[in-house]
Short mmCIF file of C-alpha atoms in Angstrom, two decimals:
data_model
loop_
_atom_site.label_atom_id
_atom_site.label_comp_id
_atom_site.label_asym_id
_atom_site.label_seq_id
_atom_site.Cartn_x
_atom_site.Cartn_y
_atom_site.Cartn_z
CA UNK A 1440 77.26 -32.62 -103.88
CA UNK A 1441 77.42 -29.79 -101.58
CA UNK A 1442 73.54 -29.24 -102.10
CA UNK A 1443 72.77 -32.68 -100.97
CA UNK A 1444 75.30 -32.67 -98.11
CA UNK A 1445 72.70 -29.52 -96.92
CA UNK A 1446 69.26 -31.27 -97.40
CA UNK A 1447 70.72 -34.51 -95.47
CA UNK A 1448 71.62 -31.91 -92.56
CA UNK A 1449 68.45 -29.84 -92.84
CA UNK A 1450 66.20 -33.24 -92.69
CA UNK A 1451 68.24 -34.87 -89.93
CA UNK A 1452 67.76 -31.59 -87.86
CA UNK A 1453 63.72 -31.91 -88.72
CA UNK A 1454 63.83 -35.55 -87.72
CA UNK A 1455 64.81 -34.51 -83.90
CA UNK A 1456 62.90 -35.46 -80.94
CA UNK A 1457 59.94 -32.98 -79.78
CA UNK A 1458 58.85 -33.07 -75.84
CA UNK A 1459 56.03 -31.19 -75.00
CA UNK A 1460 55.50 -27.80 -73.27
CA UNK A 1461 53.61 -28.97 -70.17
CA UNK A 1462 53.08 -32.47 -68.25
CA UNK A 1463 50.22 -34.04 -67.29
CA UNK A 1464 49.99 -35.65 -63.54
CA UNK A 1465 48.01 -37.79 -62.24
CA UNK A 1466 44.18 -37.03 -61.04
CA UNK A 1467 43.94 -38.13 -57.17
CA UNK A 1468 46.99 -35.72 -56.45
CA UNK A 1469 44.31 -32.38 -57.12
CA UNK A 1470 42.73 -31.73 -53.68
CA UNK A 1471 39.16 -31.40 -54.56
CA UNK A 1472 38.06 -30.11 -50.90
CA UNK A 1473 36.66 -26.35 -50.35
CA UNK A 1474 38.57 -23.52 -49.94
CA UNK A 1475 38.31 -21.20 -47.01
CA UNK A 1476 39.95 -17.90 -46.72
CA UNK A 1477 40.33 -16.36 -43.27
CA UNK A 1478 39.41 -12.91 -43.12
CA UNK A 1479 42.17 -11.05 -40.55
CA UNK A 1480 40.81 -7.56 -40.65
CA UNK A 1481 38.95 -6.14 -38.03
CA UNK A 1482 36.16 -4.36 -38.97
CA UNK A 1483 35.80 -0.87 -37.51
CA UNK A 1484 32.49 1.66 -37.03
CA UNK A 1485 33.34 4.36 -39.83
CA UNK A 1486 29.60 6.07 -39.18
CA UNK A 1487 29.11 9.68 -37.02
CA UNK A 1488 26.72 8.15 -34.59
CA UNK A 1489 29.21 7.65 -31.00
CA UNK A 1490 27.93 6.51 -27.42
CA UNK A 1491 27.16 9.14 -24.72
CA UNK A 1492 26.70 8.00 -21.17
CA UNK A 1493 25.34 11.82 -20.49
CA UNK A 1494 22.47 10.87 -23.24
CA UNK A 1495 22.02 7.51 -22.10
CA UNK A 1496 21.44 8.85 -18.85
CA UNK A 1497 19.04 11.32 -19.65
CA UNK A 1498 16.73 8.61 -21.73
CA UNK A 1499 16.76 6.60 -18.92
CA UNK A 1500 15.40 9.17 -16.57
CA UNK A 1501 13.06 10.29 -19.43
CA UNK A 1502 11.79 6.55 -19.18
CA UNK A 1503 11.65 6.36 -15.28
CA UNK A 1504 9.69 9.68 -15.57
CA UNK A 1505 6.91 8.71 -17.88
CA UNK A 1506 6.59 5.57 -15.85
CA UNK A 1507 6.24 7.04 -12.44
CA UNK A 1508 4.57 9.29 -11.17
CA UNK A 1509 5.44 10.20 -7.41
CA UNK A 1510 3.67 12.84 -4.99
CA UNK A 1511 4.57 13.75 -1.41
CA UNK A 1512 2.45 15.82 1.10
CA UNK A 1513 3.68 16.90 4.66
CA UNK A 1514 2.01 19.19 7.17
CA UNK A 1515 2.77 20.44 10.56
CA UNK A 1516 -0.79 22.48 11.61
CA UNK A 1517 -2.18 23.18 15.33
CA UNK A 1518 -3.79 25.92 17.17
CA UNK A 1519 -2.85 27.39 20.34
CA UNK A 1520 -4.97 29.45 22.93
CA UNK A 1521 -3.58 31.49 25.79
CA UNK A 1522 -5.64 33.99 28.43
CA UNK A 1523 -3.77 35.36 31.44
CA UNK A 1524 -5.25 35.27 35.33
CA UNK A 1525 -7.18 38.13 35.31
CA UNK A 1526 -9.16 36.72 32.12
CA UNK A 1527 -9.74 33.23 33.42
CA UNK A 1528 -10.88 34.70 36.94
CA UNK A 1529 -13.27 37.33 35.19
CA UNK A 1530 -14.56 35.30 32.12
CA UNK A 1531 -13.61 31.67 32.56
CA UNK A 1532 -11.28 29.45 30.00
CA UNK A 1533 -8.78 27.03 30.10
CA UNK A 1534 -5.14 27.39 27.96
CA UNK A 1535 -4.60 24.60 25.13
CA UNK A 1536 -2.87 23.85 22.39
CA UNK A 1537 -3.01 20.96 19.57
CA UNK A 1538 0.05 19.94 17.88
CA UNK A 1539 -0.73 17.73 14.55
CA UNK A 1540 1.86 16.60 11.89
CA UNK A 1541 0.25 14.52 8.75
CA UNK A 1542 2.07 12.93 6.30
CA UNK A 1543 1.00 11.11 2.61
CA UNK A 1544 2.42 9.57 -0.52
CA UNK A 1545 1.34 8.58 -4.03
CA UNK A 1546 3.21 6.54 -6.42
CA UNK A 1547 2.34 5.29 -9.89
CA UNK A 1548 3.97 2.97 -12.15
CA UNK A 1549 2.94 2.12 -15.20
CA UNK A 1550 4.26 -0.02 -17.92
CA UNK A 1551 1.74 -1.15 -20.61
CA UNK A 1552 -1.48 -2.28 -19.73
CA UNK A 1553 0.26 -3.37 -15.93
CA UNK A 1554 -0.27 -0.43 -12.79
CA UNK A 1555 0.77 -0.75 -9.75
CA UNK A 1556 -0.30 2.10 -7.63
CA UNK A 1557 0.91 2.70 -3.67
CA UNK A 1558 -0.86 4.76 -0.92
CA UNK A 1559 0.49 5.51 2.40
CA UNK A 1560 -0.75 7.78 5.00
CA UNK A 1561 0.29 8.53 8.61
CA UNK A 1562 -1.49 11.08 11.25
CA UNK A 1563 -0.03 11.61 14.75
CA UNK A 1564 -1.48 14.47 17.14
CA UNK A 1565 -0.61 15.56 20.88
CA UNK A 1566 -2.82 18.19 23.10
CA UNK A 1567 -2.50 20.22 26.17
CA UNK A 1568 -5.26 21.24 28.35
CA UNK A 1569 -4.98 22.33 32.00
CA UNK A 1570 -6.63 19.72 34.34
CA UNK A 1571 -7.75 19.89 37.86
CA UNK A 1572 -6.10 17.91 40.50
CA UNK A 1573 -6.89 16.97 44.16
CA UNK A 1574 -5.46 20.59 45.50
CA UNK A 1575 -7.45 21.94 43.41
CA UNK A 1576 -4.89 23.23 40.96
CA UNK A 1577 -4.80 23.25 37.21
CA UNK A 1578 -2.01 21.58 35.51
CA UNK A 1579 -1.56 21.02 31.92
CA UNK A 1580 -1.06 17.46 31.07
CA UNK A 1581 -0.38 16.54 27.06
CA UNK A 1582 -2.48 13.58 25.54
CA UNK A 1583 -2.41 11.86 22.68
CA UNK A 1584 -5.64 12.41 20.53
CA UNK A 1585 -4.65 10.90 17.10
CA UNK A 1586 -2.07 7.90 16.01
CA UNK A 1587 -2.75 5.71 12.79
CA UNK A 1588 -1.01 5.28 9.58
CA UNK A 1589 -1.64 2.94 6.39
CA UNK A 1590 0.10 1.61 3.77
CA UNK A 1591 -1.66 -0.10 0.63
CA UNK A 1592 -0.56 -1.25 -2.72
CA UNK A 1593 -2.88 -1.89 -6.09
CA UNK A 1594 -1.32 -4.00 -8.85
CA UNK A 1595 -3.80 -3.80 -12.05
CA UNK A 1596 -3.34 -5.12 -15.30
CA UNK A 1597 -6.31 -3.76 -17.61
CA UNK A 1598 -8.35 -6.07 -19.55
CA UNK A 1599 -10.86 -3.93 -20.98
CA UNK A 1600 -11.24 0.09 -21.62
CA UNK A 1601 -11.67 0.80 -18.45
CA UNK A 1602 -11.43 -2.35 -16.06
CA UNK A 1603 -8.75 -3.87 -14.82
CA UNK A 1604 -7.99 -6.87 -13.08
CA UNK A 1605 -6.91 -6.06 -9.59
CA UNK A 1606 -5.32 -6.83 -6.47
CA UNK A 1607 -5.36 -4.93 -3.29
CA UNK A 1608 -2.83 -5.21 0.15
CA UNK A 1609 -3.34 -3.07 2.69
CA UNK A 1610 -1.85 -2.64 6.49
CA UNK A 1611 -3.05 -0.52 9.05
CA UNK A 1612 -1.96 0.21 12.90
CA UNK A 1613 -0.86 3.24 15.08
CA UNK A 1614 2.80 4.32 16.13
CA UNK A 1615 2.49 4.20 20.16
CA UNK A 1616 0.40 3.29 23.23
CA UNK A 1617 -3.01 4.64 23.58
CA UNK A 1618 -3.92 5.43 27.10
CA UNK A 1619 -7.72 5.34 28.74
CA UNK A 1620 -8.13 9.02 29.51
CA UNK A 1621 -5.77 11.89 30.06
CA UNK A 1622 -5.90 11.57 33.79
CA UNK A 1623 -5.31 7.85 33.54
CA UNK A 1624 -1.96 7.17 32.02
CA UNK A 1625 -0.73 4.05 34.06
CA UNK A 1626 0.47 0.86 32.83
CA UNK A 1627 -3.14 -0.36 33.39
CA UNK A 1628 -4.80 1.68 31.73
CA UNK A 1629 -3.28 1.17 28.10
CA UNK A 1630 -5.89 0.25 25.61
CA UNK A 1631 -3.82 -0.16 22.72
CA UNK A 1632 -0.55 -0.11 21.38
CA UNK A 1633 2.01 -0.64 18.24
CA UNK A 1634 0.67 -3.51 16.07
CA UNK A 1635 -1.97 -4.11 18.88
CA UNK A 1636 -4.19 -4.38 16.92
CA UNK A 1637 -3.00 -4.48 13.89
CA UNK A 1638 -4.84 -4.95 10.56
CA UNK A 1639 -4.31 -6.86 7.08
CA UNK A 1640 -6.56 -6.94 4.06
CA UNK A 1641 -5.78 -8.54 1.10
CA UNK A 1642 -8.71 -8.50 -1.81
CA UNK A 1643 -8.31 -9.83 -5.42
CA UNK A 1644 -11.33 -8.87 -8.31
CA UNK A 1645 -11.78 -5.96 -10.83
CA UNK A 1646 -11.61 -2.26 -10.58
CA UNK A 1647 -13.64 0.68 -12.27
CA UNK A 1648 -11.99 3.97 -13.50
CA UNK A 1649 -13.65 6.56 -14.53
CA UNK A 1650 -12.97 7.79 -18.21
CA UNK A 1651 -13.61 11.74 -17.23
CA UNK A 1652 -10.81 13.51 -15.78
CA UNK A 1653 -13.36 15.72 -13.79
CA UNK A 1654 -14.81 12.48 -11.95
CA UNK A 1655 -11.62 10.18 -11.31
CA UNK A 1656 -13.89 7.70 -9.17
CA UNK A 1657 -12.27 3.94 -8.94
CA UNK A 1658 -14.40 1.49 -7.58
CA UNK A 1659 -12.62 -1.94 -6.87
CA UNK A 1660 -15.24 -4.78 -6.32
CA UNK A 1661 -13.42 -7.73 -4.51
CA UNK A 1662 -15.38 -10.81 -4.46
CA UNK A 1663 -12.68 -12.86 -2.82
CA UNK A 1664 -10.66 -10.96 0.39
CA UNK A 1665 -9.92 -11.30 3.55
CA UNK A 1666 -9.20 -9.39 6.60
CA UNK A 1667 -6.99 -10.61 9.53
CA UNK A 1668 -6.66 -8.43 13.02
CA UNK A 1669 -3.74 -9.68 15.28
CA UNK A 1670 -2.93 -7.94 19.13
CA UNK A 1671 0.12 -9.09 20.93
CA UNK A 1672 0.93 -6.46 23.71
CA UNK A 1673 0.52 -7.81 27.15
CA UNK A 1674 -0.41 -4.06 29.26
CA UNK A 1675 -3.24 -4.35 26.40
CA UNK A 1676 -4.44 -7.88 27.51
CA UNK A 1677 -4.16 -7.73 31.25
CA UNK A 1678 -6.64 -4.40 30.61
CA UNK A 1679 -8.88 -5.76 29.02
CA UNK A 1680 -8.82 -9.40 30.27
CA UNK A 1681 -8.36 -8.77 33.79
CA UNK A 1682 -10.06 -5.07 34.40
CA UNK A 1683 -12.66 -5.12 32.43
CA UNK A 1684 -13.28 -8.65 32.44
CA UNK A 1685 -13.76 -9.33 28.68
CA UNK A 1686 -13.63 -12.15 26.74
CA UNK A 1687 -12.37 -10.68 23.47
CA UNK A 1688 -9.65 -8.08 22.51
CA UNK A 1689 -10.28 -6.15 18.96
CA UNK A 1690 -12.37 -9.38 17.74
CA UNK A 1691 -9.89 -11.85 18.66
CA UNK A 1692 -10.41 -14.35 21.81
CA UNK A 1693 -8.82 -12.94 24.52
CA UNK A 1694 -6.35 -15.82 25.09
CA UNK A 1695 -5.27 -15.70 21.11
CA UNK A 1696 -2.99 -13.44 19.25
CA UNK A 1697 -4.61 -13.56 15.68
CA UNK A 1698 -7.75 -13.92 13.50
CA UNK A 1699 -8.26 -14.29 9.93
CA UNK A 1700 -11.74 -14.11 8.06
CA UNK A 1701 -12.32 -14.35 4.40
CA UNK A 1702 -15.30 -12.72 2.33
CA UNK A 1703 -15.92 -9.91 0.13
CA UNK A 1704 -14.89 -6.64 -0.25
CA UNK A 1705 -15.73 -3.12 -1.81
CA UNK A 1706 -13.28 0.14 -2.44
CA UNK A 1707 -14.22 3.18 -3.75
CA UNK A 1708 -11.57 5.84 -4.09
CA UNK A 1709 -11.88 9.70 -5.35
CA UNK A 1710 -9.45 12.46 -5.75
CA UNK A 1711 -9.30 15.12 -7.26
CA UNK A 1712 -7.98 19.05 -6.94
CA UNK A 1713 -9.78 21.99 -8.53
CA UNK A 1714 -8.23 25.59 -10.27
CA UNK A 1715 -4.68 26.10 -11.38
CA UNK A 1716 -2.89 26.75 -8.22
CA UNK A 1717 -5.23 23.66 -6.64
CA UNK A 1718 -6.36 25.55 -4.13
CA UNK A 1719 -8.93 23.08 -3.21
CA UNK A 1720 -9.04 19.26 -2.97
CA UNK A 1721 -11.34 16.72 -2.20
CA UNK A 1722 -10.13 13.16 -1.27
CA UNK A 1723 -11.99 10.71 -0.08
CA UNK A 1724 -11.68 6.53 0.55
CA UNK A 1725 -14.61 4.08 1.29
CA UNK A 1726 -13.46 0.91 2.22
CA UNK A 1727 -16.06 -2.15 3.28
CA UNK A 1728 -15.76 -5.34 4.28
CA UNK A 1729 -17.67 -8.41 4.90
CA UNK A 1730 -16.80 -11.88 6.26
CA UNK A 1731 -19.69 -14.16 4.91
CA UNK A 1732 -17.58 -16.85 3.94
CA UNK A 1733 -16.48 -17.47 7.70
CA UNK A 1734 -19.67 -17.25 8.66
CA UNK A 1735 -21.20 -19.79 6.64
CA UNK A 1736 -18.26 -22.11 7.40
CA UNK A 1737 -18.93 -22.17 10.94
CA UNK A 1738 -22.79 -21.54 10.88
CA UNK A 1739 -23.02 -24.73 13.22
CA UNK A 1740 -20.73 -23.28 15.78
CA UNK A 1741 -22.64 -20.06 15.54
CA UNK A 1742 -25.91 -21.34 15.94
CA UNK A 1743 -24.68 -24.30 18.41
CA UNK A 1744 -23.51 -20.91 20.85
CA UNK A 1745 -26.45 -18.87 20.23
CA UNK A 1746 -28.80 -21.86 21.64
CA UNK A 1747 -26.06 -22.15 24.96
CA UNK A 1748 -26.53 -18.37 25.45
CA UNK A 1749 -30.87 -18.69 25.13
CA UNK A 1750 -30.38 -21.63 27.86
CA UNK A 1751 -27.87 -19.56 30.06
CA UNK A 1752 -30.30 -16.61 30.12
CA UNK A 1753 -33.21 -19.14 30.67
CA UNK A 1754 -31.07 -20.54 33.33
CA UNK A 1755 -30.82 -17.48 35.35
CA UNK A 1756 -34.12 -16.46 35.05
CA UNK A 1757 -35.00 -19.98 36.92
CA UNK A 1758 -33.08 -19.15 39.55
CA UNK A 1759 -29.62 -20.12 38.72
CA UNK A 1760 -30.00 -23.82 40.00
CA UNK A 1761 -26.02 -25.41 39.27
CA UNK A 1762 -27.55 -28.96 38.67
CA UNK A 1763 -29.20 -27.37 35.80
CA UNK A 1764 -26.52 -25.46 34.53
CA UNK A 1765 -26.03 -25.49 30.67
CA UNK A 1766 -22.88 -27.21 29.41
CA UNK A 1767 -20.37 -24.15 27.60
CA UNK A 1768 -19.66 -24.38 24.12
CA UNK A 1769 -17.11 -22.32 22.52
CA UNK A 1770 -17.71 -18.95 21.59
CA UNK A 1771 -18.80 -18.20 18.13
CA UNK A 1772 -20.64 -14.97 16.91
CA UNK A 1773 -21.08 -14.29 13.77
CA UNK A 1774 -19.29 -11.73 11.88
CA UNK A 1775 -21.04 -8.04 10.78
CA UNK A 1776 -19.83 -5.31 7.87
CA UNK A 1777 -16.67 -3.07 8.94
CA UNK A 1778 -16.67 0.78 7.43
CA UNK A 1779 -13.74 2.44 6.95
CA UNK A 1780 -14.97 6.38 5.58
CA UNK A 1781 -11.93 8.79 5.37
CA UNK A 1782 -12.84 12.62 4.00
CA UNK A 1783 -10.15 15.26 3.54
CA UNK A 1784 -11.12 18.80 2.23
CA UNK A 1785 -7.84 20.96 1.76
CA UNK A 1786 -7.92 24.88 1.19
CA UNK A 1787 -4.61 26.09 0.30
CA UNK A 1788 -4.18 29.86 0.74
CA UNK A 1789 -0.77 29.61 -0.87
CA UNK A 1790 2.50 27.35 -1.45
CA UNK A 1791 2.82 26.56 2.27
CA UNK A 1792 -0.33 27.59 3.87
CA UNK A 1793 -3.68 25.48 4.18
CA UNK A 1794 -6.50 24.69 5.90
CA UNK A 1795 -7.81 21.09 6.20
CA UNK A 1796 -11.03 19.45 7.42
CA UNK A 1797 -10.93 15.88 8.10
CA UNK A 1798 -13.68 13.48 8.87
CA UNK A 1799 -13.62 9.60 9.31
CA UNK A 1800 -16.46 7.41 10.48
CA UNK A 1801 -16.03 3.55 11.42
CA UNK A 1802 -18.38 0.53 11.96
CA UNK A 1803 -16.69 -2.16 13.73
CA UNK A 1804 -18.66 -4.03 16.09
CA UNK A 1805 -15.85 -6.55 17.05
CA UNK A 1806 -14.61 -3.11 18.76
CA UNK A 1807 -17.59 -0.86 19.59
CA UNK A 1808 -21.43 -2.02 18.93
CA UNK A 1809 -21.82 2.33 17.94
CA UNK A 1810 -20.76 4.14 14.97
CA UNK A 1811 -17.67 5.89 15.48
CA UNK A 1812 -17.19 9.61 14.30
CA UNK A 1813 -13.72 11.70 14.25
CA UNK A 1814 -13.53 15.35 13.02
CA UNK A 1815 -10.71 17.81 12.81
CA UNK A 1816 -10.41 21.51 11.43
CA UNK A 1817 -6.82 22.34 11.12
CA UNK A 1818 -4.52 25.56 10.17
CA UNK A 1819 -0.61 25.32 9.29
CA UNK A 1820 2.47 24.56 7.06
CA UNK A 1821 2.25 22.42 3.97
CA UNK A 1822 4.91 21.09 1.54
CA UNK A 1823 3.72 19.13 -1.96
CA UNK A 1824 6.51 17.24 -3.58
CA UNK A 1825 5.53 16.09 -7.36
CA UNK A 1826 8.42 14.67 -9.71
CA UNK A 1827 6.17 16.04 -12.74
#
């Protein structure tokens, strides 16, 4: 009985209810959108390599360097003679002296195929010579014999081995007024002054450079320029207006300020220095202009003058009768070439000793109908700056 009483217990304990291990819930409750995880640590440079502003620095001005180049010339030269009495009363001569301080600058950038090269120049000159007066009596009276600068600038971009596409701006005038002789330094007698006249050429069109460094010619051919002259000082008017009676000043009407032409242009340029110490240079700058477009834009006003002046001149050969006088047209002439030649041969005996000879020759017949020729041997102090 016992035995059953056991298997009754044992299969009522089987017979129990089971639940399961884990539940089951219901779908839309999962979140099925992406998961992003937010990364909170900074990141940090674990290499060698560190910034130096010393080295930063010094690539920059290795940069600046191998872009520009830069070169700076000033001289002070003159000469000086002296006799006493007994020298001038036995064999003659006069005391002088010629004071003459020059300076000029170079600079070169390049970046890539662009250039853009600057030139400036500046000459200024006093001398002294002994002059006679009424009494008799020699006194020495300083004149100024030389006063003109220049600045220019050539941007280039090269579009070929060796041509580039160019444009060239240049400025040109003197530092002070310009008296008529040295005897004759009243307010009437000033020819020219600051800016009066002053000159501006601007040329666009294609330059040459030579391949060999032994002939570094550049020859800029311009096909489209043009040159404008403007005078504005009033002692420089009245002197030429009212005592000597012209009708133009530099070119430019005599009751205007300004003048622009356009044409064509050609520069040729050459420079170069010889041995290791450069002991010798040889610069030289050619610069020609001609105003052809004006010209054939006002041909008719040209021509239309030329016949009043043929009548005018007929006119007065008749006799001058005023019922038959010619009616006056406008002046018009007609524009010729303008030279510009500047030479420069340098000897330098050492560091800050040399010897220059300087030549220039101009054509302008707006100023003077004759070629004009300056020439100067000097001796002094020189000082080349070059950043490399």
């Amino acid at each position: 009985m016992k035995k059953f009483f056991y298997l009754f217990l044992a299969a009522l304990v089987c017979s129990a209810e089971a639940k399961a291990q884990f539940s089951v819930e219901d779908d839309t409750k999962t979140t099925k959108g992406k998961v992003e995880f937010v990364d909170r640590v900074k990141e940090m440079d674990a290499s060698a390599d560190y910034y130096s502003e010393a080295a930063a620095r010094a690539e920059r001005r290795r940069i600046r360097n191998e872009r520009n180049y830069l070169e700076v010339n000033a001289k002070l030269q003159g000469s000086m003679t002296s006799y006493n009495d007994a020298w001038t009363t036995s064999r003659g001569g006069d005391n002088a002296m010629t004071v003459l301080g020059t300076f000029s600058l170079k600079h070169t950038f390049k970046k890539g195929d662009f250039t853009i090269a600057t030139d400036a120049s500046a000459r200024y000159g006093y001398n002294r010579i002994k002059v006679e007066n009424e009494s008799g009596k020699g006194k020495g009276i300083w004149f100024k014999n030389i006063d003109e600068f220049w600045v220019q600038t050539q941007p280039a971009h090269k579009i070929r081995k060796n041509w580039d596409m160019s444009a060239l701006i240049k400025f040109r005038s003197q530092f002070s007024g310009t008296y008529l002789s040295r005897t004759e330094q009243s307010d009437d007698d000033v020819i020219s002054s600051l800016f009066t006249p002053g000159y501006l050429d601007i040329s666009v069109g294609f330059t040459f450079k030579s391949p060999q460094p032994k002939f570094p010619i550049e020859i800029s051919l311009n096909p489209l320029s043009t040159s404008g002259a403007w005078a504005t000082n009033d002692k420089v008017r009245h002197y030429y207006k009212d005592i000597k009676g012209a009708t133009t000043w530099f070119g430019i009407d005599i009751d205007k300020n300004s003048l622009f032409t356009g044409g064509s242009s050609v520069n040729i340029k050459f420079s170069r220095k010889w041995g290791k110490s450069e002991w010798f240079s040889y610069d030289t700058n050619l610069y020609c202009y001609y105003g052809w477009l004006t010209n054939v834009g006002r041909a008719s006003k040209i021509r239309r003058y030329n016949h009043y002046l043929k009548d005018l001149k007929a006119w007065e050969s008749a006799g001058s009768i005023e019922a038959n006088k010619p009616t006056a047209v406008p002046a018009f002439v007609c524009l010729h070439p303008t030279i510009e030649w500047r030479n420069t041969i340098s000897f330098r005996a050492s560091k800050y000793f040399s010897t220059d000879i300087y030549l220039q020759l101009n054509y302008d017949k707006a100023q003077n109908t004759s070629v004009q020729l300056y020439s100067m041997l000097t001796l002094g102090l020189t000082y080349t700056f070059k950043n490399k």
